[in-house]
Amino acid sequence: MVSSPTMKTTNSRPVVLCLSGHDPSGGAGLQADIEALIAQGCHAAPTVTALTVQDTVNVSDFRVLDREWVLAQAHAVIADLPVAAVKLGMLGSVQMVETVLEIMQSLPGIPLVCDPVLRAGGGGALGKDEVGYAIRERLLPVAAIATPNLPEARILAELPEGTPDECAEKLLPFCRNLLITGGHGDETEVHNRLYTQDGQRHTFTCQRLPGSYHGSGCTLASALSGRLALGEELSSAVRTALDYTWRTLRDAEQPGHGQYVPRRLPLDFCP
Ligand code: PLP
């Protein structure tokens, strides 16, 4: 039977609205979000906030989309699809932070995963530090969880040499739950630290892999948003997303001349 365009199917996967930038190398940004969400069994609704010029080595330029274009994209998705979670990646400007806040007003109670993207894997800027401060003041309070790596947490906390605990102490008044990832740390193993709203702290430790990766933070935040969209409880969702991300890094490939790109989908996806 051919279904009519108005017919609702009962087997639709949970929808995650992704508000992220586009990376033409395919390692990070919206492509990372889409792949990681497919791997969780979710449907990504990729809404472009910014375009970047970059390869697997570094970013050389970016352009943030007009507010109206982002609102129009998001509202088209929201009017049509049952959004179960929202994932934020690169926003690029303080105005885009306000635009996201406006979009979230149409999605009361929907969990928001905030990856405060300010730098590309190669170190190039994807937004000024002011964008990070605006994320801290405006978006962390409405997010279910924020997922900064340590350099991002230090910018948000304005503690250039801060330890994860010092950054968390500064940021927790702004947010409900905070996951500071440890890939950029200097510990032998990677320590990913989850600070929850009930005052609990949990460290997820994993083996440190050699090499540097492009899109690991996007992969983690997207996988986490997918787990929340599926209804998984927060700390279990964090564990599942971290385990998945570690496997994508273990199996990463080097398609260009720079960083490794996580392998987010199985090779035999299409037999
Ligand atoms: N979003 C976009 C559009 C990017 O280009 C990048 C990095 O280049 C990121 C996010 C962050 O990438 P990562 O997951 O490596 O922190």
PDB file of C-alpha atoms and ligand atoms in Angstrom:
ATOM      1  CA  MET A   1       0.000   0.000   0.000  1.00  0.00           C
ATOM      2  CA  VAL A   2       1.288   3.450  -0.853  1.00  0.00           C
ATOM      3  CA  SER A   3       0.848   5.822   2.070  1.00  0.00           C
ATOM      4  CA  SER A   4      -0.562   9.259   1.471  1.00  0.00           C
ATOM      5  CA  PRO A   5       1.614  12.242   2.429  1.00  0.00           C
ATOM      6  CA  THR A   6      -0.651  12.947   5.414  1.00  0.00           C
ATOM      7  CA  MET A   7      -0.567   9.390   6.771  1.00  0.00           C
ATOM      8  CA  LYS A   8       1.406   9.038   9.999  1.00  0.00           C
ATOM      9  CA  THR A   9       3.618   5.997  10.284  1.00  0.00           C
ATOM     10  CA  THR A  10       3.944   4.391  13.703  1.00  0.00           C
ATOM     11  CA  ASN A  11       7.499   3.192  13.262  1.00  0.00           C
ATOM     12  CA  SER A  12       9.260   6.571  12.916  1.00  0.00           C
ATOM     13  CA  ARG A  13      12.541   6.945  14.745  1.00  0.00           C
ATOM     14  CA  PRO A  14      12.879   9.733  17.356  1.00  0.00           C
ATOM     15  CA  VAL A  15      13.715  13.041  15.695  1.00  0.00           C
ATOM     16  CA  VAL A  16      16.640  15.167  16.874  1.00  0.00           C
ATOM     17  CA  LEU A  17      16.807  18.766  15.710  1.00  0.00           C
ATOM     18  CA  CYS A  18      20.482  19.572  15.115  1.00  0.00           C
ATOM     19  CA  LEU A  19      21.480  23.240  15.081  1.00  0.00           C
ATOM     20  CA  SER A  20      25.080  23.049  13.919  1.00  0.00           C
ATOM     21  CA  GLY A  21      27.562  24.279  11.346  1.00  0.00           C
ATOM     22  CA  HIS A  22      28.496  22.566   8.108  1.00  0.00           C
ATOM     23  CA  ASP A  23      32.018  21.206   7.688  1.00  0.00           C
ATOM     24  CA  PRO A  24      32.714  20.404   4.015  1.00  0.00           C
ATOM     25  CA  SER A  25      35.384  17.847   4.962  1.00  0.00           C
ATOM     26  CA  GLY A  26      32.585  15.768   6.481  1.00  0.00           C
ATOM     27  CA  GLY A  27      34.466  15.107   9.710  1.00  0.00           C
ATOM     28  CA  ALA A  28      32.602  17.403  12.087  1.00  0.00           C
ATOM     29  CA  GLY A  29      29.471  19.543  12.146  1.00  0.00           C
ATOM     30  CA  LEU A  30      26.170  18.434  10.704  1.00  0.00           C
ATOM     31  CA  GLN A  31      27.552  15.403   8.912  1.00  0.00           C
ATOM     32  CA  ALA A  32      28.937  14.110  12.199  1.00  0.00           C
ATOM     33  CA  ASP A  33      25.567  14.767  13.817  1.00  0.00           C
ATOM     34  CA  ILE A  34      23.633  12.916  11.120  1.00  0.00           C
ATOM     35  CA  GLU A  35      25.924   9.881  11.155  1.00  0.00           C
ATOM     36  CA  ALA A  36      26.036   9.607  14.948  1.00  0.00           C
ATOM     37  CA  LEU A  37      22.259   9.911  15.164  1.00  0.00           C
ATOM     38  CA  ILE A  38      21.642   7.283  12.497  1.00  0.00           C
ATOM     39  CA  ALA A  39      23.912   4.984  14.500  1.00  0.00           C
ATOM     40  CA  GLN A  40      21.682   5.491  17.580  1.00  0.00           C
ATOM     41  CA  GLY A  41      18.533   4.666  15.617  1.00  0.00           C
ATOM     42  CA  CYS A  42      17.376   8.293  15.449  1.00  0.00           C
ATOM     43  CA  HIS A  43      16.423  10.649  12.653  1.00  0.00           C
ATOM     44  CA  ALA A  44      18.486  13.856  12.375  1.00  0.00           C
ATOM     45  CA  ALA A  45      16.844  17.096  11.253  1.00  0.00           C
ATOM     46  CA  PRO A  46      20.001  19.025  10.233  1.00  0.00           C
ATOM     47  CA  THR A  47      19.442  22.763  10.522  1.00  0.00           C
ATOM     48  CA  VAL A  48      22.377  24.869   9.332  1.00  0.00           C
ATOM     49  CA  THR A  49      23.621  27.661  11.594  1.00  0.00           C
ATOM     50  CA  ALA A  50      26.907  28.391   9.822  1.00  0.00           C
ATOM     51  CA  LEU A  51      29.057  27.422   6.863  1.00  0.00           C
ATOM     52  CA  THR A  52      32.768  26.791   7.287  1.00  0.00           C
ATOM     53  CA  VAL A  53      35.731  26.540   4.938  1.00  0.00           C
ATOM     54  CA  GLN A  54      37.916  23.757   6.247  1.00  0.00           C
ATOM     55  CA  ASP A  55      39.671  20.499   5.604  1.00  0.00           C
ATOM     56  CA  THR A  56      40.818  17.813   7.998  1.00  0.00           C
ATOM     57  CA  VAL A  57      43.813  19.983   8.993  1.00  0.00           C
ATOM     58  CA  ASN A  58      42.094  23.190  10.079  1.00  0.00           C
ATOM     59  CA  VAL A  59      39.405  25.796   9.451  1.00  0.00           C
ATOM     60  CA  SER A  60      40.229  28.908   7.401  1.00  0.00           C
ATOM     61  CA  ASP A  61      36.934  30.786   7.370  1.00  0.00           C
ATOM     62  CA  PHE A  62      33.307  30.638   8.424  1.00  0.00           C
ATOM     63  CA  ARG A  63      30.070  32.497   7.836  1.00  0.00           C
ATOM     64  CA  VAL A  64      27.138  32.507  10.237  1.00  0.00           C
ATOM     65  CA  LEU A  65      23.743  32.320   8.549  1.00  0.00           C
ATOM     66  CA  ASP A  66      21.170  35.093   8.902  1.00  0.00           C
ATOM     67  CA  ARG A  67      18.933  34.719  11.917  1.00  0.00           C
ATOM     68  CA  GLU A  68      15.802  34.618   9.716  1.00  0.00           C
ATOM     69  CA  TRP A  69      17.128  31.664   7.723  1.00  0.00           C
ATOM     70  CA  VAL A  70      17.856  29.656  10.834  1.00  0.00           C
ATOM     71  CA  LEU A  71      14.469  30.451  12.362  1.00  0.00           C
ATOM     72  CA  ALA A  72      12.727  29.511   9.110  1.00  0.00           C
ATOM     73  CA  GLN A  73      14.549  26.176   8.903  1.00  0.00           C
ATOM     74  CA  ALA A  74      13.879  25.303  12.540  1.00  0.00           C
ATOM     75  CA  HIS A  75      10.230  26.304  12.420  1.00  0.00           C
ATOM     76  CA  ALA A  76       9.671  24.269   9.257  1.00  0.00           C
ATOM     77  CA  VAL A  77      11.036  21.218  11.085  1.00  0.00           C
ATOM     78  CA  ILE A  78       9.130  21.899  14.307  1.00  0.00           C
ATOM     79  CA  ALA A  79       5.837  22.383  12.479  1.00  0.00           C
ATOM     80  CA  ASP A  80       6.194  19.047  10.728  1.00  0.00           C
ATOM     81  CA  LEU A  81       8.249  16.619  12.809  1.00  0.00           C
ATOM     82  CA  PRO A  82       7.876  15.522  16.456  1.00  0.00           C
ATOM     83  CA  VAL A  83      11.207  16.776  17.795  1.00  0.00           C
ATOM     84  CA  ALA A  84      12.294  14.584  20.739  1.00  0.00           C
ATOM     85  CA  ALA A  85      15.631  16.286  21.508  1.00  0.00           C
ATOM     86  CA  VAL A  86      17.756  19.195  20.308  1.00  0.00           C
ATOM     87  CA  LYS A  87      21.517  19.136  19.766  1.00  0.00           C
ATOM     88  CA  LEU A  88      23.557  22.338  19.509  1.00  0.00           C
ATOM     89  CA  GLY A  89      26.920  22.542  17.802  1.00  0.00           C
ATOM     90  CA  MET A  90      28.646  25.537  16.243  1.00  0.00           C
ATOM     91  CA  LEU A  91      26.599  28.721  16.648  1.00  0.00           C
ATOM     92  CA  GLY A  92      29.318  31.193  15.669  1.00  0.00           C
ATOM     93  CA  SER A  93      27.804  34.452  16.970  1.00  0.00           C
ATOM     94  CA  VAL A  94      26.090  35.938  19.995  1.00  0.00           C
ATOM     95  CA  GLN A  95      23.049  36.630  17.812  1.00  0.00           C
ATOM     96  CA  MET A  96      22.810  32.914  16.964  1.00  0.00           C
ATOM     97  CA  VAL A  97      22.783  32.125  20.691  1.00  0.00           C
ATOM     98  CA  GLU A  98      19.705  34.370  21.032  1.00  0.00           C
ATOM     99  CA  THR A  99      18.159  32.749  17.947  1.00  0.00           C
ATOM    100  CA  VAL A 100      18.513  29.293  19.501  1.00  0.00           C
ATOM    101  CA  LEU A 101      16.895  30.553  22.687  1.00  0.00           C
ATOM    102  CA  GLU A 102      13.963  31.767  20.598  1.00  0.00           C
ATOM    103  CA  ILE A 103      13.695  28.353  18.898  1.00  0.00           C
ATOM    104  CA  MET A 104      13.731  26.564  22.262  1.00  0.00           C
ATOM    105  CA  GLN A 105      10.699  28.584  23.352  1.00  0.00           C
ATOM    106  CA  SER A 106       8.731  26.557  20.772  1.00  0.00           C
ATOM    107  CA  LEU A 107       9.998  23.299  22.320  1.00  0.00           C
ATOM    108  CA  PRO A 108       9.123  23.400  26.036  1.00  0.00           C
ATOM    109  CA  GLY A 109      10.342  20.354  27.968  1.00  0.00           C
ATOM    110  CA  ILE A 110      12.417  18.990  25.081  1.00  0.00           C
ATOM    111  CA  PRO A 111      15.947  18.025  26.228  1.00  0.00           C
ATOM    112  CA  LEU A 112      18.709  20.217  24.847  1.00  0.00           C
ATOM    113  CA  VAL A 113      22.312  18.992  24.556  1.00  0.00           C
ATOM    114  CA  CYS A 114      24.687  21.937  24.269  1.00  0.00           C
ATOM    115  CA  ASP A 115      28.140  21.371  22.780  1.00  0.00           C
ATOM    116  CA  PRO A 116      29.777  24.793  23.185  1.00  0.00           C
ATOM    117  CA  VAL A 117      31.833  24.719  19.980  1.00  0.00           C
ATOM    118  CA  LEU A 118      34.385  27.531  19.787  1.00  0.00           C
ATOM    119  CA  ARG A 119      37.394  25.919  18.082  1.00  0.00           C
ATOM    120  CA  ALA A 120      37.983  23.432  15.270  1.00  0.00           C
ATOM    121  CA  GLY A 121      39.999  20.316  16.036  1.00  0.00           C
ATOM    122  CA  GLY A 122      43.032  21.977  14.383  1.00  0.00           C
ATOM    123  CA  GLY A 123      42.721  24.947  16.765  1.00  0.00           C
ATOM    124  CA  GLY A 124      41.139  27.522  14.389  1.00  0.00           C
ATOM    125  CA  ALA A 125      38.388  29.721  15.860  1.00  0.00           C
ATOM    126  CA  LEU A 126      34.728  28.954  15.153  1.00  0.00           C
ATOM    127  CA  GLY A 127      33.496  31.847  17.269  1.00  0.00           C
ATOM    128  CA  LYS A 128      34.839  34.481  19.636  1.00  0.00           C
ATOM    129  CA  ASP A 129      35.064  33.842  23.359  1.00  0.00           C
ATOM    130  CA  GLU A 130      32.054  36.196  23.748  1.00  0.00           C
ATOM    131  CA  VAL A 131      29.973  33.495  22.059  1.00  0.00           C
ATOM    132  CA  GLY A 132      31.064  31.139  24.819  1.00  0.00           C
ATOM    133  CA  TYR A 133      30.078  33.654  27.502  1.00  0.00           C
ATOM    134  CA  ALA A 134      26.659  34.096  25.838  1.00  0.00           C
ATOM    135  CA  ILE A 135      26.237  30.311  25.724  1.00  0.00           C
ATOM    136  CA  ARG A 136      27.068  30.190  29.436  1.00  0.00           C
ATOM    137  CA  GLU A 137      24.622  32.935  30.407  1.00  0.00           C
ATOM    138  CA  ARG A 138      21.749  32.156  28.037  1.00  0.00           C
ATOM    139  CA  LEU A 139      21.857  28.520  26.902  1.00  0.00           C
ATOM    140  CA  LEU A 140      23.366  26.527  29.763  1.00  0.00           C
ATOM    141  CA  PRO A 141      20.378  27.393  31.985  1.00  0.00           C
ATOM    142  CA  VAL A 142      17.944  25.835  29.495  1.00  0.00           C
ATOM    143  CA  ALA A 143      20.132  22.857  28.518  1.00  0.00           C
ATOM    144  CA  ALA A 144      19.635  19.356  29.919  1.00  0.00           C
ATOM    145  CA  ILE A 145      23.407  18.964  29.714  1.00  0.00           C
ATOM    146  CA  ALA A 146      26.451  20.785  28.342  1.00  0.00           C
ATOM    147  CA  THR A 147      29.388  18.819  26.931  1.00  0.00           C
ATOM    148  CA  PRO A 148      32.496  21.050  26.782  1.00  0.00           C
ATOM    149  CA  ASN A 149      35.956  19.599  26.408  1.00  0.00           C
ATOM    150  CA  LEU A 150      38.472  21.015  28.882  1.00  0.00           C
ATOM    151  CA  PRO A 151      39.677  23.918  26.653  1.00  0.00           C
ATOM    152  CA  GLU A 152      36.039  24.916  26.038  1.00  0.00           C
ATOM    153  CA  ALA A 153      35.198  24.606  29.739  1.00  0.00           C
ATOM    154  CA  ARG A 154      38.158  26.889  30.555  1.00  0.00           C
ATOM    155  CA  ILE A 155      36.903  29.543  28.122  1.00  0.00           C
ATOM    156  CA  LEU A 156      33.329  29.329  29.429  1.00  0.00           C
ATOM    157  CA  ALA A 157      34.534  29.487  33.029  1.00  0.00           C
ATOM    158  CA  GLU A 158      37.105  32.224  32.240  1.00  0.00           C
ATOM    159  CA  LEU A 159      39.740  30.132  33.993  1.00  0.00           C
ATOM    160  CA  PRO A 160      42.579  29.721  31.450  1.00  0.00           C
ATOM    161  CA  GLU A 161      44.480  27.237  33.645  1.00  0.00           C
ATOM    162  CA  GLY A 162      41.466  25.798  35.487  1.00  0.00           C
ATOM    163  CA  THR A 163      41.196  22.135  36.412  1.00  0.00           C
ATOM    164  CA  PRO A 164      37.982  20.333  35.427  1.00  0.00           C
ATOM    165  CA  ASP A 165      36.714  20.634  39.024  1.00  0.00           C
ATOM    166  CA  GLU A 166      37.473  24.368  39.171  1.00  0.00           C
ATOM    167  CA  CYS A 167      35.711  24.946  35.846  1.00  0.00           C
ATOM    168  CA  ALA A 168      32.738  22.860  36.975  1.00  0.00           C
ATOM    169  CA  GLU A 169      32.423  24.845  40.201  1.00  0.00           C
ATOM    170  CA  LYS A 170      32.223  28.043  38.156  1.00  0.00           C
ATOM    171  CA  LEU A 171      29.819  26.643  35.546  1.00  0.00           C
ATOM    172  CA  LEU A 172      27.443  24.521  37.624  1.00  0.00           C
ATOM    173  CA  PRO A 173      25.425  27.490  38.887  1.00  0.00           C
ATOM    174  CA  PHE A 174      24.465  28.073  35.240  1.00  0.00           C
ATOM    175  CA  CYS A 175      23.542  24.540  34.229  1.00  0.00           C
ATOM    176  CA  ARG A 176      21.721  21.410  35.296  1.00  0.00           C
ATOM    177  CA  ASN A 177      24.273  18.804  34.203  1.00  0.00           C
ATOM    178  CA  LEU A 178      27.789  19.176  32.897  1.00  0.00           C
ATOM    179  CA  LEU A 179      30.055  16.690  31.145  1.00  0.00           C
ATOM    180  CA  ILE A 180      33.662  17.888  30.824  1.00  0.00           C
ATOM    181  CA  THR A 181      35.436  15.561  28.432  1.00  0.00           C
ATOM    182  CA  GLY A 182      39.070  14.723  28.999  1.00  0.00           C
ATOM    183  CA  GLY A 183      40.440  14.017  25.522  1.00  0.00           C
ATOM    184  CA  HIS A 184      42.556  17.182  25.680  1.00  0.00           C
ATOM    185  CA  GLY A 185      43.806  16.451  29.208  1.00  0.00           C
ATOM    186  CA  ASP A 186      47.258  15.137  30.097  1.00  0.00           C
ATOM    187  CA  GLU A 187      46.195  12.148  32.185  1.00  0.00           C
ATOM    188  CA  THR A 188      47.363   8.705  31.025  1.00  0.00           C
ATOM    189  CA  GLU A 189      43.774   7.596  30.640  1.00  0.00           C
ATOM    190  CA  VAL A 190      40.951   9.857  29.473  1.00  0.00           C
ATOM    191  CA  HIS A 191      38.807  11.061  32.371  1.00  0.00           C
ATOM    192  CA  ASN A 192      35.348  12.265  31.331  1.00  0.00           C
ATOM    193  CA  ARG A 193      33.729  13.964  34.304  1.00  0.00           C
ATOM    194  CA  LEU A 194      29.966  14.192  34.748  1.00  0.00           C
ATOM    195  CA  TYR A 195      28.653  16.687  37.302  1.00  0.00           C
ATOM    196  CA  THR A 196      24.915  16.350  37.890  1.00  0.00           C
ATOM    197  CA  GLN A 197      22.300  18.703  39.289  1.00  0.00           C
ATOM    198  CA  ASP A 198      21.888  16.630  42.453  1.00  0.00           C
ATOM    199  CA  GLY A 199      25.526  17.310  43.377  1.00  0.00           C
ATOM    200  CA  GLN A 200      26.807  13.919  42.242  1.00  0.00           C
ATOM    201  CA  ARG A 201      30.034  13.547  40.338  1.00  0.00           C
ATOM    202  CA  HIS A 202      30.941  10.568  38.214  1.00  0.00           C
ATOM    203  CA  THR A 203      34.135   9.929  36.276  1.00  0.00           C
ATOM    204  CA  PHE A 204      34.013   7.715  33.189  1.00  0.00           C
ATOM    205  CA  THR A 205      37.503   6.526  32.362  1.00  0.00           C
ATOM    206  CA  CYS A 206      38.611   5.129  29.021  1.00  0.00           C
ATOM    207  CA  GLN A 207      41.826   4.199  27.289  1.00  0.00           C
ATOM    208  CA  ARG A 208      43.569   7.148  25.609  1.00  0.00           C
ATOM    209  CA  LEU A 209      43.922   6.547  21.891  1.00  0.00           C
ATOM    210  CA  PRO A 210      46.852   7.906  19.860  1.00  0.00           C
ATOM    211  CA  GLY A 211      46.267  10.614  17.249  1.00  0.00           C
ATOM    212  CA  SER A 212      44.049  13.649  17.029  1.00  0.00           C
ATOM    213  CA  TYR A 213      40.476  13.574  15.835  1.00  0.00           C
ATOM    214  CA  HIS A 214      38.151  15.840  13.925  1.00  0.00           C
ATOM    215  CA  GLY A 215      34.522  15.734  15.032  1.00  0.00           C
ATOM    216  CA  SER A 216      34.830  13.748  18.237  1.00  0.00           C
ATOM    217  CA  GLY A 217      32.929  16.341  20.288  1.00  0.00           C
ATOM    218  CA  CYS A 218      30.149  16.523  17.681  1.00  0.00           C
ATOM    219  CA  THR A 219      29.916  12.738  17.675  1.00  0.00           C
ATOM    220  CA  LEU A 220      29.594  12.567  21.453  1.00  0.00           C
ATOM    221  CA  ALA A 221      27.010  15.346  21.818  1.00  0.00           C
ATOM    222  CA  SER A 222      24.899  13.966  18.957  1.00  0.00           C
ATOM    223  CA  ALA A 223      24.991  10.411  20.274  1.00  0.00           C
ATOM    224  CA  LEU A 224      24.000  11.738  23.698  1.00  0.00           C
ATOM    225  CA  SER A 225      21.084  13.732  22.264  1.00  0.00           C
ATOM    226  CA  GLY A 226      19.979  10.573  20.453  1.00  0.00           C
ATOM    227  CA  ARG A 227      20.070   8.512  23.635  1.00  0.00           C
ATOM    228  CA  LEU A 228      17.977  11.158  25.432  1.00  0.00           C
ATOM    229  CA  ALA A 229      15.550  11.236  22.489  1.00  0.00           C
ATOM    230  CA  LEU A 230      15.186   7.463  22.884  1.00  0.00           C
ATOM    231  CA  GLY A 231      14.248   8.023  26.539  1.00  0.00           C
ATOM    232  CA  GLU A 232      17.450   6.799  28.171  1.00  0.00           C
ATOM    233  CA  GLU A 233      18.137   8.228  31.634  1.00  0.00           C
ATOM    234  CA  LEU A 234      20.873  10.889  31.712  1.00  0.00           C
ATOM    235  CA  SER A 235      23.879   9.148  33.268  1.00  0.00           C
ATOM    236  CA  SER A 236      23.180   5.936  31.359  1.00  0.00           C
ATOM    237  CA  ALA A 237      22.856   7.996  28.151  1.00  0.00           C
ATOM    238  CA  VAL A 238      26.210   9.652  28.904  1.00  0.00           C
ATOM    239  CA  ARG A 239      27.875   6.273  29.387  1.00  0.00           C
ATOM    240  CA  THR A 240      26.363   4.839  26.184  1.00  0.00           C
ATOM    241  CA  ALA A 241      27.355   7.928  24.170  1.00  0.00           C
ATOM    242  CA  LEU A 242      30.921   7.899  25.560  1.00  0.00           C
ATOM    243  CA  ASP A 243      31.341   4.193  24.798  1.00  0.00           C
ATOM    244  CA  TYR A 244      30.000   4.683  21.267  1.00  0.00           C
ATOM    245  CA  THR A 245      32.284   7.687  20.679  1.00  0.00           C
ATOM    246  CA  TRP A 246      35.338   5.785  21.923  1.00  0.00           C
ATOM    247  CA  ARG A 247      34.617   2.990  19.421  1.00  0.00           C
ATOM    248  CA  THR A 248      34.259   5.518  16.568  1.00  0.00           C
ATOM    249  CA  LEU A 249      37.690   6.908  17.493  1.00  0.00           C
ATOM    250  CA  ARG A 250      39.252   3.459  17.795  1.00  0.00           C
ATOM    251  CA  ASP A 251      37.996   2.729  14.256  1.00  0.00           C
ATOM    252  CA  ALA A 252      38.777   6.228  12.888  1.00  0.00           C
ATOM    253  CA  GLU A 253      40.174   6.736   9.416  1.00  0.00           C
ATOM    254  CA  GLN A 254      42.406   9.393   7.888  1.00  0.00           C
ATOM    255  CA  PRO A 255      40.667  10.458   4.678  1.00  0.00           C
ATOM    256  CA  GLY A 256      42.826  13.574   4.148  1.00  0.00           C
ATOM    257  CA  HIS A 257      46.148  15.020   5.265  1.00  0.00           C
ATOM    258  CA  GLY A 258      45.117  16.028   8.749  1.00  0.00           C
ATOM    259  CA  GLN A 259      43.199  14.658  11.664  1.00  0.00           C
ATOM    260  CA  TYR A 260      41.489  11.316  11.906  1.00  0.00           C
ATOM    261  CA  VAL A 261      37.740  11.214  11.351  1.00  0.00           C
ATOM    262  CA  PRO A 262      35.628   8.995  13.633  1.00  0.00           C
ATOM    263  CA  ARG A 263      34.036   6.019  11.886  1.00  0.00           C
ATOM    264  CA  ARG A 264      30.478   6.512  13.068  1.00  0.00           C
ATOM    265  CA  LEU A 265      28.703   3.947  10.918  1.00  0.00           C
ATOM    266  CA  PRO A 266      29.603   0.352  10.145  1.00  0.00           C
ATOM    267  CA  LEU A 267      31.376  -0.252   6.824  1.00  0.00           C
ATOM    268  CA  ASP A 268      28.782  -2.784   5.721  1.00  0.00           C
ATOM    269  CA  PHE A 269      25.838  -0.437   6.304  1.00  0.00           C
ATOM    270  CA  CYS A 270      24.631  -0.996   2.746  1.00  0.00           C
ATOM    271  CA  PRO A 271      25.235  -4.599   1.681  1.00  0.00           C
TER     272      PRO A 271
HETATM  273  N1  PLP B   1      31.113  22.142  14.195  1.00  0.00           N
HETATM  274  C1  PLP B   1      31.714  22.473  13.056  1.00  0.00           C
HETATM  275  C2  PLP B   1      30.918  23.042  11.932  1.00  0.00           C
HETATM  276  C3  PLP B   1      33.064  22.294  12.924  1.00  0.00           C
HETATM  277  O1  PLP B   1      33.617  22.630  11.787  1.00  0.00           O
HETATM  278  C4  PLP B   1      33.819  21.764  14.010  1.00  0.00           C
HETATM  279  C5  PLP B   1      35.236  21.530  13.906  1.00  0.00           C
HETATM  280  O2  PLP B   1      35.887  21.710  12.953  1.00  0.00           O
HETATM  281  C6  PLP B   1      33.159  21.434  15.170  1.00  0.00           C
HETATM  282  C7  PLP B   1      31.819  21.635  15.224  1.00  0.00           C
HETATM  283  C8  PLP B   1      33.853  20.881  16.382  1.00  0.00           C
HETATM  284  O3  PLP B   1      34.519  19.738  16.104  1.00  0.00           O
HETATM  285  P1  PLP B   1      34.999  18.752  17.262  1.00  0.00           P
HETATM  286  O4  PLP B   1      33.947  17.730  17.410  1.00  0.00           O
HETATM  287  O5  PLP B   1      36.271  18.198  16.719  1.00  0.00           O
HETATM  288  O6  PLP B   1      35.181  19.570  18.498  1.00  0.00           O
END
